XYZ file of C-alpha atoms in Angstrom:
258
model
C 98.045 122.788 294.431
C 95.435 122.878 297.089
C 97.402 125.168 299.210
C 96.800 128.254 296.299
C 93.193 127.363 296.702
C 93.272 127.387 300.563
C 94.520 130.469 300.814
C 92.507 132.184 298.402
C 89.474 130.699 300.391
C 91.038 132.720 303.751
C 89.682 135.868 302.159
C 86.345 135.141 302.517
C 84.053 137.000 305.294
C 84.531 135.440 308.614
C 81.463 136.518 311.370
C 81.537 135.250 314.687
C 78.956 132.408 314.539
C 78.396 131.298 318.179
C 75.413 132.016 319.858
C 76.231 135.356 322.032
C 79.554 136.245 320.136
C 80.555 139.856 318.650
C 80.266 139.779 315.078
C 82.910 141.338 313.715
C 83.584 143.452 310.504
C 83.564 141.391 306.953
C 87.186 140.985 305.513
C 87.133 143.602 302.881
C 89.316 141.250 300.316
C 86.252 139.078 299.362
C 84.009 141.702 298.421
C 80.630 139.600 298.835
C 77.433 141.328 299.499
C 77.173 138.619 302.785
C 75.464 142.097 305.151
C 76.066 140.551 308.719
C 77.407 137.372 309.534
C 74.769 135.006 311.117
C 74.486 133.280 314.605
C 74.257 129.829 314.932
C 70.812 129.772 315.974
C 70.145 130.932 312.704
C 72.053 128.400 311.596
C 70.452 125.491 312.564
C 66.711 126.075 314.477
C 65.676 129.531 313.467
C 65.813 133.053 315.983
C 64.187 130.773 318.873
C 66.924 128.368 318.994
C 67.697 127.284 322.629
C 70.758 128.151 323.840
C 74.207 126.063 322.603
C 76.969 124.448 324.187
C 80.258 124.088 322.205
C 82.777 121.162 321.981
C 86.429 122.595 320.463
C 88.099 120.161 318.046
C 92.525 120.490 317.649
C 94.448 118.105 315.392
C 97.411 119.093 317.027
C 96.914 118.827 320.860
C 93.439 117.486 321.152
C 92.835 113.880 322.494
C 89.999 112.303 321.875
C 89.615 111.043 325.654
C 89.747 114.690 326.406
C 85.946 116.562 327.500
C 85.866 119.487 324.549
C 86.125 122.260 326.936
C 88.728 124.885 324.933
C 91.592 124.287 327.401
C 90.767 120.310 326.539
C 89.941 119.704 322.782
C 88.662 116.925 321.422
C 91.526 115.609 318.598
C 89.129 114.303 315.780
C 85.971 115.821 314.559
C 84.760 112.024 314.371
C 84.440 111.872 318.192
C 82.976 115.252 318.398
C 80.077 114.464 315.768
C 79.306 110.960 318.194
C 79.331 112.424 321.370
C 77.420 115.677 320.657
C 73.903 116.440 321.109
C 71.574 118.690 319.788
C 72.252 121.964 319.952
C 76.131 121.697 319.425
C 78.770 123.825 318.047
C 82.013 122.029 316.798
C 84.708 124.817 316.985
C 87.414 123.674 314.718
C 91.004 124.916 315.158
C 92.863 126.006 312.298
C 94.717 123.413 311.144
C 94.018 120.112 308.817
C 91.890 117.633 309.592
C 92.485 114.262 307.708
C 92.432 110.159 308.042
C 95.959 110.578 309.301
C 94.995 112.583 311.779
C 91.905 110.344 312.986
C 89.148 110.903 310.842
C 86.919 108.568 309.793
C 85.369 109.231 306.315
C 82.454 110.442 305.455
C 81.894 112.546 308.084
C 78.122 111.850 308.920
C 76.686 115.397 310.191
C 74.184 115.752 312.557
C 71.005 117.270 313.155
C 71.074 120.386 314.939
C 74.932 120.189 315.072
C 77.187 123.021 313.464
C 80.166 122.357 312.726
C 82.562 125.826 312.504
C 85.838 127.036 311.922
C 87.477 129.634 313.954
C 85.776 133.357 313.759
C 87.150 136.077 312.358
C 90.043 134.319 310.531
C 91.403 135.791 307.928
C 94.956 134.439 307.631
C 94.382 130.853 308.377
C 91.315 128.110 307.790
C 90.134 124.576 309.401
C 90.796 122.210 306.604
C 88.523 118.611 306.408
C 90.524 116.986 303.771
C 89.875 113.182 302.728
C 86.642 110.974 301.780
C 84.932 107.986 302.341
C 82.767 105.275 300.758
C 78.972 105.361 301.277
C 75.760 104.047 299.379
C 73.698 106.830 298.253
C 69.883 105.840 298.326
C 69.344 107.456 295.025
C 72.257 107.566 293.161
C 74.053 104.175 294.343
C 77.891 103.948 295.910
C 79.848 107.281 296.126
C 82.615 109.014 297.556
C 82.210 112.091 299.738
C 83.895 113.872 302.914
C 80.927 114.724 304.553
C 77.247 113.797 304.762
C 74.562 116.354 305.429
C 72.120 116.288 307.936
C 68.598 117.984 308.216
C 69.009 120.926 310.518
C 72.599 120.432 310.344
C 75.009 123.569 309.472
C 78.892 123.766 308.025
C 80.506 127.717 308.732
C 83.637 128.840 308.016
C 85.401 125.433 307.009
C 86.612 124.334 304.254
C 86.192 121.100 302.455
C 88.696 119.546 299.830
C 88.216 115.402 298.624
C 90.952 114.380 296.466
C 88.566 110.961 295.488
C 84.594 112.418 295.321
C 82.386 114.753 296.431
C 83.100 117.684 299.150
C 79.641 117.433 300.685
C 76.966 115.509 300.274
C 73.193 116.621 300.486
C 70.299 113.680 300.248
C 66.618 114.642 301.458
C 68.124 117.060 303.374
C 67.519 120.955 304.651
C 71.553 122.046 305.936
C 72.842 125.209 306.031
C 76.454 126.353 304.760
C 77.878 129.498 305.484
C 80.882 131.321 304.520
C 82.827 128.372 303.953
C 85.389 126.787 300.864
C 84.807 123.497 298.465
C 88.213 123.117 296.604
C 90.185 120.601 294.815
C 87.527 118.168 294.923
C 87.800 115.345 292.069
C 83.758 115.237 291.391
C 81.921 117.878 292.838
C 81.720 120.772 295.647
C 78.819 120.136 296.857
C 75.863 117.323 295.476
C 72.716 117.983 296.423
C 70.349 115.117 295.674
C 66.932 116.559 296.825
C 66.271 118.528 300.135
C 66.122 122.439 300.684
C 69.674 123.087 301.608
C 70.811 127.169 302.072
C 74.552 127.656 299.992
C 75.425 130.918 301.238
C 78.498 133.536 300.845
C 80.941 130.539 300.025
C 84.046 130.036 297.903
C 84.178 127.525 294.901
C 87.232 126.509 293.779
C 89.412 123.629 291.671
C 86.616 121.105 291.210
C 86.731 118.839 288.600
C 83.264 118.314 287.778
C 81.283 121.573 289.202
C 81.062 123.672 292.093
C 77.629 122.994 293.072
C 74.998 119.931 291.066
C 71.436 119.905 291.887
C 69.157 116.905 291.039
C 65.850 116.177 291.618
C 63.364 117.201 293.757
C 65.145 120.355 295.003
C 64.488 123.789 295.976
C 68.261 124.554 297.191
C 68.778 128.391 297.558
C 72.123 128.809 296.030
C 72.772 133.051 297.550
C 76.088 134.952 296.983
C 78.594 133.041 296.311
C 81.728 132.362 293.957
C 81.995 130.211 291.758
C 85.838 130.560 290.032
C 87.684 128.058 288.006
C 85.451 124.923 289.391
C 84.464 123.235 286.058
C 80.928 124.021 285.962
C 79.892 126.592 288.593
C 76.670 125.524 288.708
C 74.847 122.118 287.035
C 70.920 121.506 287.835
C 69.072 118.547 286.530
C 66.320 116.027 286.248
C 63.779 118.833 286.908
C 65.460 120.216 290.411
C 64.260 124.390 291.149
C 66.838 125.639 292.986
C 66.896 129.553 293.531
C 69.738 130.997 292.861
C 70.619 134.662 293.328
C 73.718 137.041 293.594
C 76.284 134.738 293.049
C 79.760 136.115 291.195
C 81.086 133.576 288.532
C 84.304 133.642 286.815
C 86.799 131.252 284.776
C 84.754 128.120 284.725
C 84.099 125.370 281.892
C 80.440 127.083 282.046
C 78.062 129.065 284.061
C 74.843 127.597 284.443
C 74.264 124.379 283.052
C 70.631 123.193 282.746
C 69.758 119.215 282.118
């Protein structure tokens, strides 16, 4: 099942997203209105961003004893996330990155860290697949494969939890760009408070909803689709998200308001 939503997901617009890169042409198949794809300074720290070294993740032939030069990959994005510093790029190779493959769930993001799938895919995807325990300080014990960090930014990935939540969002400003939350048993993304940017990403298979904003939240929620993913969108206890130019299709209901 998740491979029909994987591939549907490669369609989506894949820019070159490191710092100094071309930026190619958006993959026509998608038809979002995404404009140019963004660099990770933009990302992350705004147009003054200093400049960014890069740490490349593989599955297949990384090692995790290895120093994340491209030649040398890191095996688990784990390892990348605690050795990196500010400033970082994690450049994911296609390919699937689990708990049998080494990682450690949730994912803890961050700040000032990207992590990014390979530019200008559009035949395959990096795939974070799994989830973890955590304690949520609002909303008690949960289940997610990543948690967000302020500053932080996901591109070009996508993000599939057979148990929770795809990515969690607490108190926290991230940006996500261009990338896929399918198959996920609660929710694509939670966002519990924070000013988070949901950008030109894919929605997909979710049992609960695609995106769920609560609280105090002013989450800008910009071109993306929402297709088949229980409710596309869910916002509640008094959250303000702004939410523009999104396509949504097939799902238990549109915009839900509690």
């Amino acid at each position: 099942m998740l491979r029909k939503y994987f591939q549907i997901a490669t369609a989506m617009p894949a820019g070159a997203l490191l710092l100094g890169s071309p930026v190619p042409s958006a993959q026509a198949q998608a038809d979002l209105p995404l404009g140019r794809s963004q660099t990770v300074a933009n990302l992350t720290s705004g147009d003054n961003a200093p400049s960014f070294q890069t740490l490349h993740v593989n599955p297949e032939i990384g090692s995790d004893t290895a120093d994340g030069l491209e030649a040398a990959p890191l095996r688990t994005v784990t390892r990348a996330l605690e050795v990196a510093p500010p400033n970082t790029v994690i450049v994911l190779a296609p390919g699937r990155y689990t708990q049998g493959t080494g990682e450690v769930f949730p994912l803890q993001l961050k700040p000032g860290v990207t992590i990014q799938g390979t530019p200008g895919s559009s035949d395959r995807t990096a795939i974070i697949e799994g989830g973890g325990s955590f304690t949520s300080p609002t909303r008690s014990q949960q289940n997610a494969t990543i948690i967000a960090a302020d500053r932080a930014g996901l591109a070009q990935i996508a993000v599939s939890n057979p148990d929770g939540y795809g990515l969690w969002i607490e108190a926290t400003s991230p940006t996500i760009l261009e990338s896929a939350f399918v198959g996920n048993r609660q929710t694509g993304i939670y966002v519990a408070g924070g000013s988070p940017r949901v950008q030109g990403s894919y929605f997909s298979g979710n049992q609960v909803a695609g995106v769920i904003v609560f609280g105090v939240s002013s989450a800008n929620i910009h071109q993306n689709i929402f297709d088949g993913t229980g409710d596309a969108i869910r916002v509640l206890d008094g959250a303000t998200p702004e939410i523009v130019g999104n396509r949504i299709t097939n799902n238990d209901a549109s915009l839900v308001l509690i």
